């Protein structure tokens, strides 16, 4: 919504307080405002993030058709058995030409539509890189404040923006299929690098175990991010829920892996560091002062170090 | 708030298994700039209302060819009202006799699009009639 819109924003509702009630409608309305970039949301953000209960944010990503939504559906069933209230944000791409979108993740999850302890929201990516990540971060905070834990963020793993969204998650599950390719695919940079857990889904197809073995072998040799041990590789069949109990266990275990409060704090800080850097960069690139300074450097009117000092002068 | 895309839930209530029309409409409305949440076949009115509530849609589009429209459509409208969503535009498409159209509109169905309606007509109707609070 644009600031000059005629729609009234002069009645600030007690948006955040209502979330704790467990009612769906206030949460659904708030998510719409967040998606629309409604200016009434901005002043509520400190309260919103303070109201968070520390939900485990889990990213689910992977190529189109790998079974992410079906796997999420099976995970919801498993977590409901464990008495958890589950929130889901499913992000699908908007057309850059028409701004329209087909949001189809719900098809696989309709069995949970009537469950009051499951809240599922489809979101279109609506435009530029980074903006999606910011919106998703705030939306996940809203689900957290409303008492959902875990909060699952499902994205199509097709590019950079999905990697950015995955960075918001404390635990990122990358869903692959047995036909994903040979060993070289496993050591390419990209999606697999952000994986904390890899699920080789459609495990009833030939080659699933072999694909999992190859992934394990390749990931254990290279090491990936230096401070990490290689991610566990699990085989799942979402349609029958085979392997889903183990996957849910692995996701829960990933959170509790941090042995000390210091270690847990450091990991949380790293996660926020990456997400915040993305957010700040997006804001900066849209800023007129930054643009002028960038052009000055491009025109050789200014050296890059002076430019950086000027831009960050007064920051922090 | 008309500068944000209109969100529509497209669902097939009841037991008929023919969803070609719903899918063509979903695709067509995407091209018209709508955000289309497609929920698939064999939905109960309760599932549709629960989904519409969580998705906070502007429009619920129901495709029905089974003949059970007199039971399923008014029920869906009622459930949306019960959930505090009286402003959501409920529209239907499919094979619905003229005599039933009047009764359905009395029950709160905003519009019914029969065979031969173009996607452009449907999109225009939604753009002109969506109520946003």
XYZ file of C-alpha atoms in Angstrom:
449
model
C 0.000 0.000 0.000
C 1.327 3.420 -0.878
C 1.397 6.186 1.742
C -0.963 8.362 -0.297
C -3.545 5.599 -0.442
C -6.992 6.638 0.689
C -7.284 3.581 2.919
C -7.338 4.703 6.522
C -4.365 3.835 8.698
C -5.253 6.324 11.405
C -6.834 3.697 13.608
C -3.885 1.756 14.993
C -5.400 -1.503 16.161
C -3.957 -3.449 19.048
C -2.445 -5.769 16.475
C 0.104 -7.557 18.560
C -1.964 -8.119 21.686
C -4.610 -9.923 19.667
C -2.129 -12.479 18.373
C -1.739 -14.190 21.711
C -5.444 -15.079 21.736
C -4.862 -17.863 19.221
C -7.591 -16.462 16.962
C -6.754 -16.875 13.313
C -8.388 -13.780 11.916
C -6.172 -11.107 13.562
C -3.069 -13.038 12.523
C -4.332 -13.408 8.953
C -5.091 -9.678 8.760
C -1.697 -8.755 10.174
C 0.046 -10.986 7.632
C -1.791 -9.167 4.848
C -0.557 -5.821 6.160
C 2.976 -7.182 6.393
C 2.807 -8.477 2.825
C 1.435 -5.184 1.561
C 4.129 -3.153 3.277
C 1.340 -1.316 5.105
C 2.834 1.690 6.944
C 0.844 0.852 10.089
C 3.039 -2.221 10.583
C 6.314 -0.342 10.980
C 5.582 1.216 14.414
C 4.346 -2.172 15.670
C 7.556 -4.009 14.796
C 9.434 -3.499 18.095
C 6.456 -4.925 19.972
C 6.046 -7.728 17.447
C 9.633 -8.923 17.705
C 9.596 -8.516 21.501
C 6.479 -10.696 21.671
C 8.313 -13.557 19.944
C 8.538 -16.716 21.985
C 11.637 -18.052 20.275
C 9.983 -20.421 17.823
C 12.235 -22.761 15.895
C 12.250 -21.317 12.359
C 12.824 -24.093 9.826
C 13.458 -23.422 6.140
C 12.369 -26.051 3.608
C 13.777 -25.516 0.135
C 14.715 -27.498 -2.959
C 13.994 -27.718 -6.668
C 10.417 -27.481 -8.006
C 8.653 -30.831 -7.888
C 10.966 -32.399 -5.328
C 8.043 -32.875 -2.950
C 8.582 -30.028 -0.512
C 4.887 -29.370 0.132
C 4.059 -33.051 0.526
C 6.990 -33.419 2.914
C 5.859 -30.359 4.872
C 2.391 -31.904 5.078
C 3.877 -35.098 6.543
C 6.022 -33.083 8.965
C 2.943 -31.154 10.151
C 1.213 -34.488 10.907
C 4.271 -35.660 12.853
C 4.667 -32.448 14.862
C 0.962 -32.371 15.672
C 1.363 -35.871 17.150
C 4.065 -34.358 19.336
C 1.673 -31.664 20.506
C 3.321 -28.785 18.671
C 1.409 -25.917 17.041
C 2.773 -25.540 13.531
C 2.979 -22.355 11.443
C 3.796 -22.471 7.749
C 4.739 -19.746 5.275
C 4.836 -21.050 1.717
C 6.459 -18.631 -0.725
C 5.882 -19.010 -4.471
C 7.174 -16.711 -7.213
C 5.222 -13.755 -8.622
C 5.273 -13.160 -12.349
C 7.607 -10.250 -13.089
C 5.328 -9.378 -16.034
C 1.838 -9.370 -14.534
C 2.572 -9.480 -10.750
C 0.204 -12.434 -10.669
C 1.022 -15.740 -8.995
C -0.258 -19.269 -8.583
C 0.118 -20.322 -4.974
C -0.330 -24.067 -5.037
C 1.352 -25.361 -1.891
C -1.954 -25.630 -0.078
C -3.130 -28.465 -2.328
C -0.855 -30.876 -0.454
C -1.792 -29.571 2.978
C -5.585 -29.240 2.911
C -6.019 -32.097 5.381
C -4.748 -29.691 8.047
C -6.966 -26.741 7.001
C -9.454 -27.220 9.818
C -6.863 -27.881 12.542
C -6.879 -24.797 14.784
C -3.303 -25.521 15.808
C -1.973 -25.306 12.271
C -1.727 -21.967 10.490
C -0.677 -21.989 6.864
C -0.205 -18.916 4.717
C 0.713 -18.760 1.020
C 2.820 -15.774 0.010
C 3.757 -14.504 -3.417
C 7.319 -13.223 -3.689
C 6.097 -9.884 -5.083
C 9.060 -8.257 -6.667
C 12.574 -7.540 -5.806
C 15.230 -9.618 -4.183
C 15.730 -9.036 -0.508
C 12.294 -7.500 -0.068
C 10.940 -11.018 0.018
C 13.341 -11.929 2.766
C 12.372 -8.900 4.877
C 8.653 -9.607 4.513
C 9.161 -13.265 5.338
C 11.220 -12.420 8.420
C 8.462 -10.199 9.785
C 5.750 -12.730 8.864
C 7.670 -15.486 10.676
C 7.916 -13.214 13.728
C 4.125 -12.787 13.627
C 3.601 -16.570 13.633
C 6.090 -16.854 16.490
C 4.268 -14.166 18.484
C 1.009 -16.039 17.862
C 2.478 -19.119 19.530
C 3.335 -21.331 16.564
C 6.488 -23.411 16.996
C 7.997 -24.603 14.736
C 7.513 -22.033 11.991
C 8.230 -23.584 8.595
C 9.207 -21.442 5.621
C 8.816 -23.285 2.325
C 10.411 -21.781 -0.791
C 11.148 -22.921 -4.302
C 14.885 -23.444 -4.395
C 15.505 -21.833 -7.733
C 17.905 -18.999 -7.069
C 19.549 -16.413 -4.890
C 16.385 -15.107 -3.252
C 15.627 -18.589 -1.946
C 19.092 -18.842 -0.451
C 18.396 -15.522 1.272
C 15.133 -16.761 2.697
C 16.884 -19.903 3.881
C 19.252 -17.682 5.856
C 16.367 -16.574 8.053
C 15.918 -20.094 9.255
C 17.750 -21.540 12.196
C 17.573 -24.920 10.492
C 17.453 -25.300 6.722
C 16.314 -28.536 5.098
C 17.152 -28.957 1.418
C 14.862 -31.442 -0.348
C 16.380 -33.300 -3.283
C 15.203 -36.209 -5.434
C 17.067 -39.400 -6.381
C 17.543 -38.087 -9.931
C 19.385 -34.976 -8.730
C 22.525 -35.844 -10.658
C 25.996 -37.178 -10.059
C 28.580 -36.470 -7.386
C 29.660 -33.225 -9.001
C 26.226 -31.715 -8.332
C 26.782 -32.302 -4.638
C 29.960 -30.251 -4.531
C 28.700 -27.329 -6.609
C 28.170 -24.096 -4.732
C 24.619 -23.033 -3.986
C 21.635 -24.605 -2.360
C 23.378 -27.575 -0.774
C 25.788 -25.204 0.970
C 22.986 -23.728 3.051
C 21.670 -27.161 4.058
C 21.725 -28.176 7.701
C 19.859 -31.335 6.760
C 19.387 -32.898 3.321
C 16.314 -34.984 2.595
C 16.473 -37.195 -0.484
C 12.732 -37.408 -1.051
C 10.770 -39.852 -3.247
C 12.792 -42.529 -1.484
C 10.647 -45.263 -3.020
C 12.201 -44.557 -6.395
C 15.197 -46.516 -7.629
C 18.517 -44.958 -6.772
C 17.417 -43.073 -3.647
C 19.820 -44.853 -1.308
C 22.635 -44.543 -3.813
C 21.989 -40.802 -4.212
C 22.048 -40.406 -0.433
C 25.332 -42.359 -0.180
C 26.930 -40.229 -2.894
C 25.810 -37.045 -1.179
C 27.201 -38.215 2.153
C 30.513 -39.165 0.593
C 30.968 -35.905 -1.268
C 29.840 -33.652 1.553
C 32.074 -35.353 4.094
C 35.211 -34.877 1.990
C 34.878 -31.173 1.331
C 33.534 -29.942 4.646
C 31.661 -26.946 3.258
C 31.484 -24.060 5.713
C 34.531 -24.461 7.870
C 32.982 -24.523 11.316
C 30.415 -27.162 10.425
C 30.300 -30.884 10.304
C 28.628 -32.241 7.144
C 24.814 -32.141 7.174
C 22.977 -35.410 7.774
C 21.501 -36.902 4.598
C 18.166 -38.665 5.133
C 15.943 -40.617 2.775
C 12.228 -39.795 2.953
C 9.068 -40.777 1.101
C 6.669 -37.938 1.823
C 3.604 -39.665 0.344
C 3.859 -42.584 2.798
C 5.585 -40.623 5.603
C 8.512 -43.074 5.496
C 11.517 -41.452 7.145
C 9.502 -38.475 8.359
C 9.776 -39.338 12.068
C 13.554 -39.440 11.677
C 13.531 -36.176 9.737
C 11.476 -34.422 12.422
C 13.890 -35.805 15.035
C 16.863 -34.495 13.044
C 15.288 -31.034 12.732
C 14.550 -30.903 16.464
C 18.042 -32.223 17.226
C 19.695 -29.584 15.049
C 18.289 -26.935 17.322
C 19.486 -28.554 20.524
C 22.928 -29.384 19.116
C 24.413 -26.216 20.533
C 25.866 -27.498 23.787
C 26.382 -24.264 25.691
C 24.415 -21.015 25.919
C 27.454 -19.223 24.469
C 27.482 -21.542 21.467
C 23.719 -21.144 20.988
C 24.050 -17.366 21.252
C 26.882 -17.339 18.740
C 24.873 -19.392 16.268
C 21.843 -17.151 16.629
C 24.064 -14.106 16.132
C 25.538 -15.602 12.965
C 22.085 -16.269 11.608
C 20.923 -12.716 12.315
C 24.219 -11.296 10.997
C 23.643 -12.813 7.552
C 19.957 -11.958 7.352
C 20.490 -8.422 8.610
C 23.336 -7.811 6.152
C 20.999 -8.835 3.314
C 18.268 -6.572 4.634
C 20.606 -3.617 5.129
C 22.074 -4.067 1.644
C 18.612 -4.069 0.097
C 17.692 -0.888 1.943
C 20.986 0.736 1.011
C 20.662 -0.023 -2.686
C 17.247 1.648 -2.743
C 18.627 4.754 -0.979
C 19.274 7.917 -3.004
C 22.385 8.939 -1.042
C 23.914 5.545 -1.620
C 23.081 5.747 -5.301
C 24.771 9.156 -5.648
C 27.873 7.898 -3.868
C 27.962 4.721 -5.972
C 27.812 6.825 -9.129
C 30.525 9.119 -7.836
C 32.819 6.116 -7.418
C 31.840 4.835 -10.862
C 32.720 8.242 -12.344
C 36.060 8.157 -10.488
C 35.099 11.310 -8.646
C 35.490 9.456 -5.348
C 37.664 6.579 -4.178
C 35.884 3.505 -2.789
C 37.342 3.690 0.723
C 36.281 7.303 1.227
C 32.869 6.408 -0.193
C 32.442 3.560 2.294
C 33.516 5.786 5.182
C 31.073 8.506 4.161
C 28.183 6.093 3.716
C 28.680 4.475 7.087
C 29.468 7.754 8.847
C 26.979 8.102 11.637
C 25.815 4.515 11.290
C 25.818 2.447 14.460
C -5.309 -0.742 -1.354
C -6.116 -1.533 -4.959
C -2.431 -1.332 -5.866
C -1.724 -4.665 -4.218
C -2.726 -7.793 -6.135
C -6.188 -9.201 -5.510
C -5.951 -12.509 -3.655
C -8.386 -15.220 -4.694
C -8.905 -18.731 -3.398
C -10.098 -21.149 -6.065
C -11.610 -24.358 -4.774
C -13.690 -27.275 -5.926
C -16.264 -28.105 -3.272
C -17.875 -31.528 -3.273
C -17.216 -34.673 -5.146
C -16.895 -34.011 -8.861
C -13.447 -34.646 -10.246
C -13.383 -32.252 -13.145
C -10.972 -29.423 -12.430
C -9.890 -28.366 -15.911
C -12.042 -25.241 -15.713
C -10.706 -24.292 -12.270
C -7.135 -24.689 -13.470
C -7.699 -22.684 -16.652
C -9.248 -19.917 -14.562
C -6.368 -20.033 -12.047
C -3.852 -19.653 -14.851
C -5.898 -16.943 -16.568
C -6.281 -14.885 -13.395
C -2.556 -15.194 -12.712
C -2.008 -13.595 -16.126
C -4.495 -10.892 -15.125
C -2.278 -10.072 -12.129
C -4.176 -11.922 -9.405
C -2.568 -13.984 -6.668
C -4.363 -17.284 -6.990
C -4.400 -19.826 -4.189
C -5.506 -23.115 -5.657
C -6.642 -25.750 -3.177
C -7.523 -28.645 -5.444
C -10.369 -31.117 -5.615
C -12.927 -32.497 -3.178
C -13.031 -29.796 -0.539
C -15.665 -29.413 2.142
C -17.144 -25.946 2.771
C -15.373 -26.032 6.150
C -11.958 -26.645 4.560
C -12.586 -23.833 2.077
C -13.652 -21.354 4.766
C -10.715 -22.304 6.989
C -8.288 -21.830 4.112
C -9.870 -18.510 3.117
C -9.557 -17.316 6.699
C -5.843 -18.099 6.956
C -5.091 -16.720 3.499
C -7.157 -13.539 4.094
C -8.373 -13.582 0.498
C -10.525 -10.964 -1.213
C -12.424 -13.483 -3.307
C -13.464 -17.128 -2.991
C -14.115 -18.704 -6.384
C -15.963 -22.017 -6.332
C -16.076 -24.318 -9.316
C -18.865 -26.851 -9.154
C -20.306 -29.262 -11.698
C -21.764 -31.952 -9.479
C -25.252 -30.509 -9.023
C -24.771 -30.124 -5.280
C -24.431 -26.347 -5.514
C -27.628 -25.592 -3.580
C -26.162 -27.342 -0.551
C -22.488 -26.438 -0.799
C -22.474 -22.809 -1.933
C -24.805 -21.259 0.699
C -23.010 -23.304 3.354
C -19.638 -21.850 2.305
C -21.041 -18.301 2.369
C -22.445 -18.896 5.850
C -19.166 -20.311 7.190
C -17.243 -17.301 5.879
C -19.689 -15.006 7.686
C -19.309 -17.091 10.853
C -15.551 -16.588 10.650
C -15.916 -12.819 10.485
C -15.386 -12.480 6.753
C -18.679 -11.053 5.464
C -16.884 -8.862 2.913
C -15.278 -11.702 1.016
C -16.719 -11.900 -2.465
C -18.004 -15.410 -3.176
C -18.434 -16.283 -6.841
C -19.191 -19.566 -8.531
C -18.635 -21.115 -11.908
C -19.920 -24.290 -13.478
C -23.182 -25.800 -14.553
C -25.890 -24.056 -12.539
C -29.523 -23.783 -13.756
C -30.982 -20.253 -14.074
C -33.670 -21.003 -11.500
C -30.996 -21.741 -8.908
C -28.993 -18.610 -9.718
C -31.612 -16.368 -8.129
C -31.720 -18.438 -4.933
C -27.936 -18.585 -4.710
C -27.658 -14.828 -5.023
C -30.241 -14.460 -2.258
C -28.040 -16.737 -0.157
C -25.096 -14.378 -0.639
C -23.281 -15.701 -3.683
C -22.208 -12.508 -5.474
C -22.053 -13.753 -9.030
C -22.272 -16.923 -11.072
C -20.287 -17.403 -14.235
C -21.695 -19.972 -16.625
C -20.085 -21.678 -19.604
C -18.739 -19.272 -22.196
C -17.738 -16.514 -19.760
C -14.330 -15.107 -20.687
C -11.525 -14.813 -18.153
C -11.338 -11.102 -18.947
C -14.995 -10.686 -17.913
C -14.396 -12.523 -14.648
C -11.258 -10.506 -13.849
C -13.082 -7.233 -14.570
C -15.968 -8.240 -12.322
C -13.595 -9.006 -9.433
C -11.651 -5.771 -9.898
C -14.862 -3.753 -9.820
C -16.502 -5.562 -6.919
C -13.800 -6.503 -4.436
C -14.407 -4.827 -1.070
C -11.373 -4.165 1.040
C -11.640 -2.956 4.595
